[in-house]
Coordinates of C-alpha atoms and ligand atoms in Angstrom, one line a residue:
Chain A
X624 CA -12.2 -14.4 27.4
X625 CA -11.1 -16.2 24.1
X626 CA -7.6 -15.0 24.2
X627 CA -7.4 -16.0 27.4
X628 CA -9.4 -19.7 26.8
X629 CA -6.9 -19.9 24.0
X630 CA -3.6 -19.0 26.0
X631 CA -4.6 -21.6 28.5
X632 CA -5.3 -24.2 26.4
X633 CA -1.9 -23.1 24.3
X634 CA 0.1 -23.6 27.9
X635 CA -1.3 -26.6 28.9
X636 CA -0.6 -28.6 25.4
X637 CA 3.2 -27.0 26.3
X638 CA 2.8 -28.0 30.0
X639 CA 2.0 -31.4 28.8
X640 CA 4.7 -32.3 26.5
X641 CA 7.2 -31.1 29.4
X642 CA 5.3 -33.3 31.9
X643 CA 5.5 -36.5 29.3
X644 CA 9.6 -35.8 29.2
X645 CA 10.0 -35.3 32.8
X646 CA 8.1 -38.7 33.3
X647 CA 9.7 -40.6 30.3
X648 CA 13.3 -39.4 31.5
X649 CA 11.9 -40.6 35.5
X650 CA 10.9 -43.8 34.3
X651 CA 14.3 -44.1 31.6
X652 CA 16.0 -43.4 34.6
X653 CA 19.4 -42.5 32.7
X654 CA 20.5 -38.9 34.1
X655 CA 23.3 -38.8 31.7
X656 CA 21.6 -39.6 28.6
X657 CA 17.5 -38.7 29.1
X658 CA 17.7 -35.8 32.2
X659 CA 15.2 -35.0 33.4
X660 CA 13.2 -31.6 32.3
X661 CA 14.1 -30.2 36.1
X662 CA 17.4 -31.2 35.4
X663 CA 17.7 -29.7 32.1
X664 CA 16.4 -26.6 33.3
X665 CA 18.6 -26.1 36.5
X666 CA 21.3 -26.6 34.6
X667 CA 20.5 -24.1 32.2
X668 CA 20.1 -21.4 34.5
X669 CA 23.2 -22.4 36.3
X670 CA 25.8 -22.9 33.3
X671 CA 24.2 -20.2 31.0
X672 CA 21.8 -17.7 32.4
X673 CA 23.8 -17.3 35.8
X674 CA 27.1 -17.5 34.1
X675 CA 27.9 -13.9 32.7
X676 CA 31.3 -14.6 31.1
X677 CA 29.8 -17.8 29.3
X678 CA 26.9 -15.2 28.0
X679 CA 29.3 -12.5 27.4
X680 CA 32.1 -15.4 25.5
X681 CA 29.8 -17.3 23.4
X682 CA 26.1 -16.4 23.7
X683 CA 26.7 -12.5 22.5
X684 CA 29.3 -13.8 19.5
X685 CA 26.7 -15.9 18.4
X686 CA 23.7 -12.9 18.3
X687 CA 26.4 -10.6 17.3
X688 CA 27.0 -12.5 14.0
X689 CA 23.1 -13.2 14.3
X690 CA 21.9 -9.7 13.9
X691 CA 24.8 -8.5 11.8
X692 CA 24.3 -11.6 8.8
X693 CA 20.1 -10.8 8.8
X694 CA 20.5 -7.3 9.0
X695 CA 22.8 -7.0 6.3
X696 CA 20.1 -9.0 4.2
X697 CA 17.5 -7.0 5.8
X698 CA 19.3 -3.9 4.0
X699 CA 20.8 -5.2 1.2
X700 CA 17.3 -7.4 0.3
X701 CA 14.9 -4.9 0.8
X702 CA 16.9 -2.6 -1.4
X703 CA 17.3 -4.8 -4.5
X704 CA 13.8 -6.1 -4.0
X705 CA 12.9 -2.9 -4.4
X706 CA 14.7 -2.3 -7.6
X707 CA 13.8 -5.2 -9.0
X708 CA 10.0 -4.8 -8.3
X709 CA 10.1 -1.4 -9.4
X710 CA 11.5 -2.3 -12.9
X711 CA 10.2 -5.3 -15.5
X712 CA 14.1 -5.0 -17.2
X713 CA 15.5 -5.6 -13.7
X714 CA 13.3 -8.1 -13.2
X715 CA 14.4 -10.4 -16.5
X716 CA 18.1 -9.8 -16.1
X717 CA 18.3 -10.8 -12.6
X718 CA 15.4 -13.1 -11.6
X719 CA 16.7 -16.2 -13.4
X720 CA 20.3 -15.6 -11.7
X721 CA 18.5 -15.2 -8.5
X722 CA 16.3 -17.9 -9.1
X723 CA 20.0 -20.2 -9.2
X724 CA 21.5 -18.6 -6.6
X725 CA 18.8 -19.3 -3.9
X726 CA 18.5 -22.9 -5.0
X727 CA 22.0 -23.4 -3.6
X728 CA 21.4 -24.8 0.1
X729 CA 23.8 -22.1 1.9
X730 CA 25.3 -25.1 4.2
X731 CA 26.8 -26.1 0.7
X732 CA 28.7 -22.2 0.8
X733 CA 30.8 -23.0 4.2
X734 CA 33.8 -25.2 2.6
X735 CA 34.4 -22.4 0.1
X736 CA 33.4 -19.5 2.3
X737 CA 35.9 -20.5 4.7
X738 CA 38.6 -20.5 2.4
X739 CA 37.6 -17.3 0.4
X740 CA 37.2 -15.8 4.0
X741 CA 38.8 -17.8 6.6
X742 CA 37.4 -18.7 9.8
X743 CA 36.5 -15.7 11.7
X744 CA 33.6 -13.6 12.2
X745 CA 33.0 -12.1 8.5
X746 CA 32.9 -15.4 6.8
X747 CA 30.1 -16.5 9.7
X748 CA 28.0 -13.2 9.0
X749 CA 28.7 -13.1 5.3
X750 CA 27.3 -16.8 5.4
X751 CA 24.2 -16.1 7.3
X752 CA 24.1 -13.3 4.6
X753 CA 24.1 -15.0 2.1
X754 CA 21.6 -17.4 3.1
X755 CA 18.6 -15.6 4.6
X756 CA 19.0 -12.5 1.6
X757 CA 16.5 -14.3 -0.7
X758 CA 13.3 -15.0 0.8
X759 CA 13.7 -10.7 1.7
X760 CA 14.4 -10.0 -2.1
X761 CA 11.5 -12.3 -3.1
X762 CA 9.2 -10.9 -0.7
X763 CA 9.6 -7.4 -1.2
X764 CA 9.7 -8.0 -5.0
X765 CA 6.1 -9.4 -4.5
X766 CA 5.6 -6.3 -1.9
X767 CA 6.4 -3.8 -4.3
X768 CA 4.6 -5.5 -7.3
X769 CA 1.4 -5.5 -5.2
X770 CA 1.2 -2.2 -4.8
X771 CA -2.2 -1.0 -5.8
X772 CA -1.9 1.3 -8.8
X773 CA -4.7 3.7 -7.5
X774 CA -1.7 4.5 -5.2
X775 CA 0.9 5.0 -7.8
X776 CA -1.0 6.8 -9.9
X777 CA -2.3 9.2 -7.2
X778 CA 1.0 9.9 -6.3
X779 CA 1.7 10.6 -10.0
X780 CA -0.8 13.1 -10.0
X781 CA -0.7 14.9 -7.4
X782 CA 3.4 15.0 -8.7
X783 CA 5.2 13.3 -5.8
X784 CA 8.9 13.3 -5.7
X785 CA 11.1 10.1 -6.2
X786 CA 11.7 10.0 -2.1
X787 CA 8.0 10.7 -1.2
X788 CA 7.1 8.1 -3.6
X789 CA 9.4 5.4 -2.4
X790 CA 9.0 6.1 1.5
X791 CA 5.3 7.0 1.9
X792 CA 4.0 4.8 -1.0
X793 CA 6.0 1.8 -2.0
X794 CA 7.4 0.8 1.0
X795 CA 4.6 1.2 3.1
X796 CA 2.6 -1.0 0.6
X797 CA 5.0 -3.3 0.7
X798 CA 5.7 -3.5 4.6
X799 CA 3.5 -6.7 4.8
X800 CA 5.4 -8.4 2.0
X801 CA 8.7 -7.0 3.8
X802 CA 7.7 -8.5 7.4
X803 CA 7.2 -12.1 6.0
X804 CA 10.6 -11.8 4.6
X805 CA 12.2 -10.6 7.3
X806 CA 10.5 -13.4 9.2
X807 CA 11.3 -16.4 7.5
X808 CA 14.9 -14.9 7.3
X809 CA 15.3 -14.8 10.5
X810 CA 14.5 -18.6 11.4
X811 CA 17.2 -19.3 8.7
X812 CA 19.5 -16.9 10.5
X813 CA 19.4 -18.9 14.0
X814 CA 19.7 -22.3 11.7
X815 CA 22.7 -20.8 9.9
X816 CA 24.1 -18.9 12.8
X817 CA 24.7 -22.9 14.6
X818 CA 25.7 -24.4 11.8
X819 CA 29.0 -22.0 11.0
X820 CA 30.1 -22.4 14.5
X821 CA 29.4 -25.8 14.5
X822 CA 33.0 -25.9 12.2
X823 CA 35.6 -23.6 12.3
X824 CA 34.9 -21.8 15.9
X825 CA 37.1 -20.5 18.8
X826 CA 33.8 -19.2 20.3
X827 CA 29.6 -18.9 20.5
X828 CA 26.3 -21.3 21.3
X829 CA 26.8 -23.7 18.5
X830 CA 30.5 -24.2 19.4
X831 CA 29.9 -24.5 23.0
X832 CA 26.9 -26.9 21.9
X833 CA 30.0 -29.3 20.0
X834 CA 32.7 -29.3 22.9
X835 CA 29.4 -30.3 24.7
X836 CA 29.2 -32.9 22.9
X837 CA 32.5 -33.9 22.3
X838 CA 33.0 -33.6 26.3
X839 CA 30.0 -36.1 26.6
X840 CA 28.4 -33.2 28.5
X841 CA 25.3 -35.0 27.4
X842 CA 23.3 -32.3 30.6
X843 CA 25.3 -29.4 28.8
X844 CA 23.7 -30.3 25.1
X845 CA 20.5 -30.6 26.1
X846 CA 20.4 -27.3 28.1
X847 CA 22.6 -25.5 24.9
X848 CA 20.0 -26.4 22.6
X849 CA 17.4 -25.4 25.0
X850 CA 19.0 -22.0 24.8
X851 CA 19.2 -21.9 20.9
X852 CA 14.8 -23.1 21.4
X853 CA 14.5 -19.7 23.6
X854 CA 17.1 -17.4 21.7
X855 CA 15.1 -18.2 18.2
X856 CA 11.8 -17.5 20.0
X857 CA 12.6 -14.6 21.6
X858 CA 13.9 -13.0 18.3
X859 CA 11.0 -14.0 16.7
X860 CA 8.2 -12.5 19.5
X861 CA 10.5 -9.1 18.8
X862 CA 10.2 -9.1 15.4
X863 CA 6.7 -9.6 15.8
X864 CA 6.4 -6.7 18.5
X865 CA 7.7 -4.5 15.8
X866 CA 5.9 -5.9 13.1
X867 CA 2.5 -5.6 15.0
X868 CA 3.0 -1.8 15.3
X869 CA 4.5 -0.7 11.9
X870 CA 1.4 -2.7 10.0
X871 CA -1.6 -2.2 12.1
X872 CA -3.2 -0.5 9.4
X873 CA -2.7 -2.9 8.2
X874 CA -4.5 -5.7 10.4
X875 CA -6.8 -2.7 10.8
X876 CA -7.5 -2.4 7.1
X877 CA -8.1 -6.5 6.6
X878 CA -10.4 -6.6 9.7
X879 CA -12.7 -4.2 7.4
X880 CA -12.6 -5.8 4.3
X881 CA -13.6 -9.1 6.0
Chain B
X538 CA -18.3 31.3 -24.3
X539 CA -15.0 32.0 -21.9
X540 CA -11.7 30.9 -22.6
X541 CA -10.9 27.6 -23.3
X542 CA -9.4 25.9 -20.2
X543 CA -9.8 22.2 -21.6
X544 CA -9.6 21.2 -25.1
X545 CA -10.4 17.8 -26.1
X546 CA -10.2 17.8 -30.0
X547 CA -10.8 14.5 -31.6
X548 CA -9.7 12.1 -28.7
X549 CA -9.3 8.0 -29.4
X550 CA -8.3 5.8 -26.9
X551 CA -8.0 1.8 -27.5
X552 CA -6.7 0.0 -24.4
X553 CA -4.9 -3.0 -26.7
X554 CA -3.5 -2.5 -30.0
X555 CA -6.4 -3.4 -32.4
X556 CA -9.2 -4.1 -29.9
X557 CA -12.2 -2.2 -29.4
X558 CA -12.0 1.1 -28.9
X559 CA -13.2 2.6 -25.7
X560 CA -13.4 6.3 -27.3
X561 CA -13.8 7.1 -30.7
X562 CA -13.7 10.6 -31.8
X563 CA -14.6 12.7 -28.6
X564 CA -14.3 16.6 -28.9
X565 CA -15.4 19.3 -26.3
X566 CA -13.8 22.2 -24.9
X567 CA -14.2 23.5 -21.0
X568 CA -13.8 27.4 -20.5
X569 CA -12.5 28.8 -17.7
X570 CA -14.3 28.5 -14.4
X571 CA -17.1 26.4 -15.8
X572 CA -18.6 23.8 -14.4
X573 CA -19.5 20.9 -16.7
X574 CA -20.7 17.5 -16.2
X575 CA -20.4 14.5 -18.7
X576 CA -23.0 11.5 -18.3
X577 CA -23.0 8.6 -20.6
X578 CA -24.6 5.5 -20.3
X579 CA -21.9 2.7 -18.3
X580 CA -18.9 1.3 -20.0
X581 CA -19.2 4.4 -22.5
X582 CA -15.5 5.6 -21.4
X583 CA -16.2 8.2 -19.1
X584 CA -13.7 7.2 -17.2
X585 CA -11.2 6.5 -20.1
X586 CA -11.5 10.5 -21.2
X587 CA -10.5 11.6 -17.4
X588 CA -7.2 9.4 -17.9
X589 CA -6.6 10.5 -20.7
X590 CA -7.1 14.6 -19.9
X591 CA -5.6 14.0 -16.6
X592 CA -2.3 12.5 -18.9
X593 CA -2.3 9.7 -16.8
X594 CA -3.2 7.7 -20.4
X595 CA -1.8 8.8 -23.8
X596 CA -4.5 9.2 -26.2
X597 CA -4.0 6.7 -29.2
X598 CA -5.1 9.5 -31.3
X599 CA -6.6 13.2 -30.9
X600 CA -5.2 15.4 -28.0
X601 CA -6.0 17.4 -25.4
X602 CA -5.4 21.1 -24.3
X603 CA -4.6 22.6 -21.5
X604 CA -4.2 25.7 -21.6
X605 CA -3.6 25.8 -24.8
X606 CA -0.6 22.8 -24.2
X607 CA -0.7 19.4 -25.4
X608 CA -1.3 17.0 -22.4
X609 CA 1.4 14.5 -22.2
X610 CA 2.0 14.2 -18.7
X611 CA -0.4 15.0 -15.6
X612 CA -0.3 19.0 -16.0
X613 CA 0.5 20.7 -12.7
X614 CA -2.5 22.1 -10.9
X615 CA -4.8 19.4 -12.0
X616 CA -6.3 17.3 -9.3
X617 CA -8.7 13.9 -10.2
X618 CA -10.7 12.2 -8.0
X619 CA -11.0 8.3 -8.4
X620 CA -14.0 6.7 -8.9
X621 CA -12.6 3.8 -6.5
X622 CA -12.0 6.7 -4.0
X623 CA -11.8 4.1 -1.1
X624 CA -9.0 2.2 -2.6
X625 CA -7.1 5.8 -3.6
X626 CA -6.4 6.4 0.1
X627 CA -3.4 5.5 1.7
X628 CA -4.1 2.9 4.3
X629 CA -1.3 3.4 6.2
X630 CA -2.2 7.5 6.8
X631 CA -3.9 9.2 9.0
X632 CA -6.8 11.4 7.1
X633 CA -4.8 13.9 8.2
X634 CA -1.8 12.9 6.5
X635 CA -3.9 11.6 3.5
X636 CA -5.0 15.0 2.8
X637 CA -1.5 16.7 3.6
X638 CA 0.8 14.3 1.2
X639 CA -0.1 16.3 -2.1
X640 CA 1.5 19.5 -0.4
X641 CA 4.5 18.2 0.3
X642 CA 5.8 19.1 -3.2
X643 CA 4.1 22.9 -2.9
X644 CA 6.3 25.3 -1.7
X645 CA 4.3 25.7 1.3
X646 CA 5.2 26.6 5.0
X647 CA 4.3 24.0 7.5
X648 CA 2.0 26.6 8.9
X649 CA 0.0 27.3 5.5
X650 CA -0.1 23.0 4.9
X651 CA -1.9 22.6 8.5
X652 CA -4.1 25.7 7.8
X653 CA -5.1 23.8 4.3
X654 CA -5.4 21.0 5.4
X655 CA -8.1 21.8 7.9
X656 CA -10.0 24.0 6.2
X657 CA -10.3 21.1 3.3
X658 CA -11.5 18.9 6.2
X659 CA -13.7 21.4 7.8
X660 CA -15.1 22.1 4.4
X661 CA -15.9 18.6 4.0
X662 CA -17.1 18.1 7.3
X663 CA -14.7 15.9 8.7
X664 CA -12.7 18.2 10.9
X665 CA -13.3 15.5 13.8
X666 CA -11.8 12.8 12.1
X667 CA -8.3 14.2 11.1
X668 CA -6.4 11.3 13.1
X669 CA -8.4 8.5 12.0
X670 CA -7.5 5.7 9.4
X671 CA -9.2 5.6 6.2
X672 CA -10.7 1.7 6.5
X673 CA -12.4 3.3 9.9
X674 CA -14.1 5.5 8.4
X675 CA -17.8 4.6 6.2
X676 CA -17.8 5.0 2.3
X677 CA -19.4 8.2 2.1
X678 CA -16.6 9.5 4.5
X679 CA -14.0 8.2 3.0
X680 CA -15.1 9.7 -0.5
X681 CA -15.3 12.9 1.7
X682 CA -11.2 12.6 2.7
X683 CA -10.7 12.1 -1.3
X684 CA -12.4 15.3 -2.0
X685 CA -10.7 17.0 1.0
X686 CA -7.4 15.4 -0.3
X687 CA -7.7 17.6 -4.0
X688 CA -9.9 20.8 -2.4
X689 CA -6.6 21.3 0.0
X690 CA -4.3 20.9 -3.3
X691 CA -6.4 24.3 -4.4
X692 CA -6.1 22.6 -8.3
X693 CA -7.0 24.9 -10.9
X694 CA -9.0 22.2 -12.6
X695 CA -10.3 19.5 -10.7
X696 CA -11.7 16.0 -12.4
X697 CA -14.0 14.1 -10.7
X698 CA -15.6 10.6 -11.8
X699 CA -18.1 9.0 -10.5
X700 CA -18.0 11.1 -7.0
X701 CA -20.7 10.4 -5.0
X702 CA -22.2 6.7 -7.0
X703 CA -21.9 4.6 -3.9
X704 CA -23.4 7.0 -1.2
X705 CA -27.1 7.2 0.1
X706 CA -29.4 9.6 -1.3
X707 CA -29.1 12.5 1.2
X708 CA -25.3 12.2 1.4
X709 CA -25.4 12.6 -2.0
X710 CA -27.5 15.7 -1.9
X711 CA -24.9 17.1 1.1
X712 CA -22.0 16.4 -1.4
X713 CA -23.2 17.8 -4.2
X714 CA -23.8 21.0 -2.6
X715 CA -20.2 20.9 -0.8
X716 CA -18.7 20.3 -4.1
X717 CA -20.7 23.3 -5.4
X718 CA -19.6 25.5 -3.0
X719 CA -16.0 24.2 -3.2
X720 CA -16.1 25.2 -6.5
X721 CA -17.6 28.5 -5.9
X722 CA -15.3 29.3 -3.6
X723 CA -11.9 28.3 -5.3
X724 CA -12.4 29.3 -8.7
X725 CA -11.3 26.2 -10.4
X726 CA -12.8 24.5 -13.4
X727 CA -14.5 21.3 -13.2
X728 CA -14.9 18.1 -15.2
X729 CA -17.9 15.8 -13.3
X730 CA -18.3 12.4 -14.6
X731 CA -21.3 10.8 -13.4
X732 CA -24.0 8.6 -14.8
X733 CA -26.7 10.1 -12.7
X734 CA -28.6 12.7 -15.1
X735 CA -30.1 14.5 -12.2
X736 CA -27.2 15.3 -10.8
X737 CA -25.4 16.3 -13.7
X738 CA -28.3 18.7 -15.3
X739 CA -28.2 19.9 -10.7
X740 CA -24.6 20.9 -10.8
X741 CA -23.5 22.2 -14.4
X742 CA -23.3 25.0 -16.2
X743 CA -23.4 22.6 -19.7
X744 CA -23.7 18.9 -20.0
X745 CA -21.7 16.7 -22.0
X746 CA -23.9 13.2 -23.4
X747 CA -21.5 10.9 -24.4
X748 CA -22.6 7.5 -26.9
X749 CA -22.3 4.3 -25.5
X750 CA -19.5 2.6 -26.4
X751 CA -17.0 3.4 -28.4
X752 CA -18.1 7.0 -26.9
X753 CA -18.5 10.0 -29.0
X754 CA -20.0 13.3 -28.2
X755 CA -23.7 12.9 -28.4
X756 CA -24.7 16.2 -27.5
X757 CA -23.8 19.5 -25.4
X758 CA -26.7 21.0 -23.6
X759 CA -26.5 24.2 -22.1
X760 CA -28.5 24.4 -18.3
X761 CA -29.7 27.2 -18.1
X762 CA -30.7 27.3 -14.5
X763 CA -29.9 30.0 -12.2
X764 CA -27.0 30.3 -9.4
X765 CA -27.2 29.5 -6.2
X766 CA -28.7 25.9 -7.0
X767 CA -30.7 24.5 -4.1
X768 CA -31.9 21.1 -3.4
X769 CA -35.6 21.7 -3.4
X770 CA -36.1 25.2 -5.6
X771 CA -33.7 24.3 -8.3
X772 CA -35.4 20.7 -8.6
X773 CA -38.9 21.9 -8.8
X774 CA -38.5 24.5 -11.7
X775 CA -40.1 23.7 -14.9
X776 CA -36.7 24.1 -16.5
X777 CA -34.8 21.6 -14.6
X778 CA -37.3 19.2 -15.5
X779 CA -37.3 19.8 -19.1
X780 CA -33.6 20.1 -19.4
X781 CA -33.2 16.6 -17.5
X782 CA -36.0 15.1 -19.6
X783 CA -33.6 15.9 -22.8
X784 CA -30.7 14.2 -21.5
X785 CA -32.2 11.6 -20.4
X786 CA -34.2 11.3 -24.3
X787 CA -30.2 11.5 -25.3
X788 CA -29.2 8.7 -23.7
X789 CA -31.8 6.5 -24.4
X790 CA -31.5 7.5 -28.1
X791 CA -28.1 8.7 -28.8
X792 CA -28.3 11.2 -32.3
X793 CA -31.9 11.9 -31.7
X794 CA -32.2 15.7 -31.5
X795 CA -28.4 16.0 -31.8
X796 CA -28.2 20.3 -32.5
Ligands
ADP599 N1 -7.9 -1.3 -18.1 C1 -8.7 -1.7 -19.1 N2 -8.3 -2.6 -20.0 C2 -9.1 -2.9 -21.1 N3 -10.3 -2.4 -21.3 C3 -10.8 -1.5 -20.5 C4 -10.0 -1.1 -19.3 N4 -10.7 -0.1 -18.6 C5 -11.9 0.0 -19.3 N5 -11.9 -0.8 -20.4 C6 -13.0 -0.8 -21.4 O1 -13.1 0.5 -22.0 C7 -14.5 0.8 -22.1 C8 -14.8 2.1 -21.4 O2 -14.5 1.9 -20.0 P1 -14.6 3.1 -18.9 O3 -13.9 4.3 -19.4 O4 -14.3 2.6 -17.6 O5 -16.2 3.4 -19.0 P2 -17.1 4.2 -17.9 O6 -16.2 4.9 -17.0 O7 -17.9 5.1 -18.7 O8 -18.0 3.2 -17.2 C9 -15.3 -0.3 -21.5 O9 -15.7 -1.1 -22.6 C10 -14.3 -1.1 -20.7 O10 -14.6 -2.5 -20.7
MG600 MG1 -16.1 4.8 -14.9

């Protein structure tokens, strides 16, 4: 009954905002500047959804890239997050040089990532990369550093191996630490996955989204960054579909506490 | 008196370098099979001297035997039940699994693991709730899957502190007879921390009274109380009463009537 009161309310805020455009752009009255939300729409379905080679030439580069860049980080963060939560020496070597590295706004990295790397697809994924790999570090180091010591130390007694102790105890622990990473990486992805095809492109959304533009397409931008809205939600509800089940102990442990 | 299992000779523990100590000079030995408890008022270190003769803390000076062997590591065989049992659990296992994860490293088939692993649970009395979650389970239930966790180990020395402090009176009473007859029935030698003299005059063959703060060995009593212990007889005879009475004189006045 809640959910549900909740849901509706939740669609009608969004049901409103899309009824204030479609009467702004009505009373505007400038189809090639303000469409209209009906407009938009159609022509998102027609150019992009019903349009398999346009999907298949530019929307699949893009969430190739996408997946590899995060994933990458996914890998590559949880595993020195792990390290480096594991190990106070690790931890003062490398947290000031990570503590510099992340302050640099990845954006910054395209100029000289495209001329260590060139244009193709390895310098946009090794961007993305580079730029969603810290909050996972950060957030499994805090993951793994919260790991109650009850736990270690049971583990310790009861003589765990290295490999038991790692996959039954610390990353478990840490899986709610891990998810928020992995979360706010993955907005950063989307973000970073437009902006390197925004330069340097043959193909993908956030190319198509500036010969759009440069086309004065103005119907075509709106409906490309329409996608981009969708694409970024739907990778996030996923994430969160998998999420839910891998930590509902935990959700299921914090419901008793409170 | 049987073989010395445990021997605690001398044992000093100070959690920072030139503060307080939390033990002073504690010596006791533990033969083989026995059953001993170890009361002391709380804050005395009870929980300190586990640590420190499960080798999960180095003693800062003294030493304990195993065995004969100098703890510096947790010895194999030895199992310890937390006194924050609930937070020892793995929240993210099924009792089941809870109970299982110590056999991983035994060279056990999968067949013997399941078999030990329900037994521990049917010992315990929570063979219904092998594929539950520990957080939905009640306190006294989850101390239960601790207990079931080191019975299924089979330790040859098991360490419990502070077991059954948060449970209601009858629960208590059921656990104190489970862990009596787990004991009984595996053979192993047991350390029982509690702070409830009842219970530790109920289950041991000897009691250890530790001082408050910085603990030392008060006194050793000897229960002499015959075997099977029940609930009702055992409590009602005129030497349970006067043995618990001497404890309890201990504790109040640590070194009065010290043998
Ligand atoms: N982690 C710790 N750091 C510092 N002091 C501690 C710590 N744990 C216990 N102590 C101190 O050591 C003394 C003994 O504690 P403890 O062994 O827990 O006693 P008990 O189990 O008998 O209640 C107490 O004074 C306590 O404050
Ligand atoms: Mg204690």
């Amino acid at each position: 009954m809640n959910a549900l009161g909740g849901l509706a309310l939740r669609l009608s805020v969004l049901a409103a905002l899309l009824a204030t455009w479609q009467l702004m752009a009505v009373i505007v009255a400038d189809p090639v500047f303000w469409p209209t939300f009906t407009d938009v729409g159609a022509h998102l379905a027609s150019s992009w959804i019903a349009n398999p080679t346009r999907l298949a030439e530019h929307l699949l580069p893009s969430v190739a890239r996408l997946l590899a860049g995060w994933g990458a980080a996914a890998v590559a963060g949880i595993a020195v997050g792990v390290l480096i939560g594991l190990s106070r020496r690790a931890r003062d070597y490398v947290n000031p040089i990570i503590g510099f590295l992340r302050a640099i706004p990845p954006p910054a990295l395209l100029p000289l990532f495209i001329v260590l790397l060139g244009i193709g697809d390895g310098m946009k994924v090794a961007m993305i990369g580079f730029g969603v790999v810290w909050p996972i570090i950060f957030n499994t180091v805090d993951g793994v550093r919260s790991v109650n010591p009850l736990h270690t130390e049971t583990g310790r007694l009861y003589g765990l191996g290295a490999a038991d102790r790692l996959l039954r105890i610390v990353l478990p622990a840490a899986g709610p630490g891990i998810f928020a990473g992995l979360r706010i990486s993955l907005s950063i992805a989307v973000i970073l996955m437009v902006i390197s095809e925004l330069y340097a492109a043959t193909n993908g959304v956030g190319f198509q989204l500036v010969q759009a533009q440069r086309g004065f397409r103005t119907l075509d931008v709106w409906a490309t960054i329409l996608l981009l809205g969708i694409l970024g939600y739907a990778l996030n509800a996923m994430l969160e579909l998998v999420e839910g089940r891998a930590l509902r102990w935990h959700r299921g442990a914090m419901r008793t506490v409170a | 008196m049987t073989s010395a299992r445990i021997e605690v000779e001398h044992l000093g523990y100070r959690y920072a370098a030139g503060g307080a100590p939390a033990l002073d000079d504690v010596s006791f030995s533990v033969g083989q099979g026995e059953f001993v408890s170890i009361v002391g008022p709380s804050g005395s270190g009870k929980t300190t001297l586990l640590r420190c003769v499960a080798g999960l803390a180095a003693p800062t000076s003294g030493e304990v035997r195993i065995d004969g062997v100098v703890v510096r590591d947790v010895p194999p065989g030895l199992a310890l039940v937390f006194q924050d049992y609930g937070r020892s659990l793995f929240g993210w296992m099924t009792v089941h699994d809870n109970v299982d994860l110590p056999l991983r490293r035994r060279a056990l088939s999968g067949e013997e693991r399941q078999r030990r692993v329900a037994s521990a649970l049917a010992e315990v009395g929570l063979a219904g709730s092998a594929a539950r979650y520990p957080w939905e389970l009640s306190g006294g239930m989850q101390q239960r899957v601790a207990i079931a966790r080191a019975v299924a180990y089979a330790p040859q020395i098991l360490l419990m502190d502070e077991p059954f402090a948060s449970v209601d009176a009858q629960t208590r009473s059921d656990l104190q007879d489970m862990a009596l007859s787990v004991w009984r029935a595996h053979g192993s030698t047991v350390l029982f921390v509690t702070h409830d003299i009842d219970e530790s005059v109920y289950l041991a063959d000897r009691v250890v009274v530790l001082s408050p703060a910085p603990a030392t060995v008060a006194a050793e009593i000897a229960v002499d109380l015959p075997r099977p212990r029940d609930q009702v007889e055992t409590r009602a005879m005129p030497a349970f009463v006067t043995q618990r009475a001497a404890v309890a004189r201990l504790i109040r006045r640590p070194g009065v009537g010290t043998p």
